């Protein structure tokens, strides 16, 4: 673990073989932005804290980038400002190249599997090395041997006299995500490689990075079957769905609204307007008119948006799950930078309690960043990682 990170709360132990849901249990930032040699443990609910500039946002950024690569996206999508990911003061190599290194550990049925990635950011964005390991054995290793080529040389564990199969993989994608297209799965060794690769991809793909933008949540929106977007600007549209599709979760959301919004709240309602759009309201009861969400403060809007995220799932959130894998074997990971931003202490504690309740059920995980860790004090199941500058 990084000497500059302090952890309080429960630690997640490595999953035993046969564990149902693959999950990222450690995020490694070997050389990324301000981080060097950081190994951050991740439990079902993990909150990063620390002073401004300690690297909370960059840790979540790295996790999201790995998730995008696991879903098959190219490096340019995962790292749109790759040069800024290079640690400050990093010296170029003999060829003038500078880059960064990140990785993770995924626990699941195949046991702990490590993924480590080295990326060249300057002068050209590309993978220069990738390693997938399990049980002390290297299952995949790639390296950039010829800077003039767009591919990397790859070797993956298999059967036969030399024990490896060699080939070339694209230098702009995660090789682990491409292994199922190259490994036949006919031998025990090949099956082991596939199991490890699929475990990592499954854990990384189902991620929803959430950053509610209150100023975009105030206006009515078109009604439809859409999924909740990253900024939660279509909150009213999604509430329109959840109210009719899942009464129990909607009732739980209304209870959260009563706990976190000012004044009496009896329900969360959606009003259809004459132009075909919908807007959400807090029902006040007692013959009082409802309050449109557009009149609420930023803290109340962020609170409601995050509560909705925690109480719904892949069918409502805009996430890329693996369709061919049963839901019982998948867990959704919510990434929430500024989890307590704009919230008062009571709202923050209520939201942390709701998140811990949902994470304890096993189908959802949360990795967030908070400015004040006291909101998690005394809440069972929450790990707090203090990133020190």
Short mmCIF file of C-alpha atoms in Angstrom, two decimals, residues 67 69-71 106 174 176-178 180 196-206 322:
data_model
loop_
_atom_site.label_atom_id
_atom_site.label_comp_id
_atom_site.label_asym_id
_atom_site.label_seq_id
_atom_site.Cartn_x
_atom_site.Cartn_y
_atom_site.Cartn_z
CA UNK A 67 -13.37 0.74 -17.08
CA UNK A 69 -10.54 0.19 -21.70
CA UNK A 70 -12.19 -2.91 -20.28
CA UNK A 71 -15.27 -2.11 -22.36
CA UNK A 106 -9.87 -8.13 -9.52
CA UNK A 174 -6.35 -3.12 -23.70
CA UNK A 176 -6.81 -8.28 -21.89
CA UNK A 177 -10.16 -7.27 -23.37
CA UNK A 178 -9.12 -8.75 -26.73
CA UNK A 180 -11.27 -13.93 -25.88
CA UNK A 196 -8.75 -14.46 -15.76
CA UNK A 197 -9.29 -12.09 -18.69
CA UNK A 198 -13.07 -12.38 -18.58
CA UNK A 199 -13.08 -11.81 -14.82
CA UNK A 200 -11.18 -8.55 -15.24
CA UNK A 201 -13.35 -7.36 -18.14
CA UNK A 202 -16.57 -8.23 -16.33
CA UNK A 203 -15.53 -6.28 -13.22
CA UNK A 204 -14.43 -3.23 -15.21
CA UNK A 205 -17.26 -2.90 -17.71
CA UNK A 206 -20.17 -2.35 -15.34
CA UNK A 322 -22.16 -7.78 -20.29
#
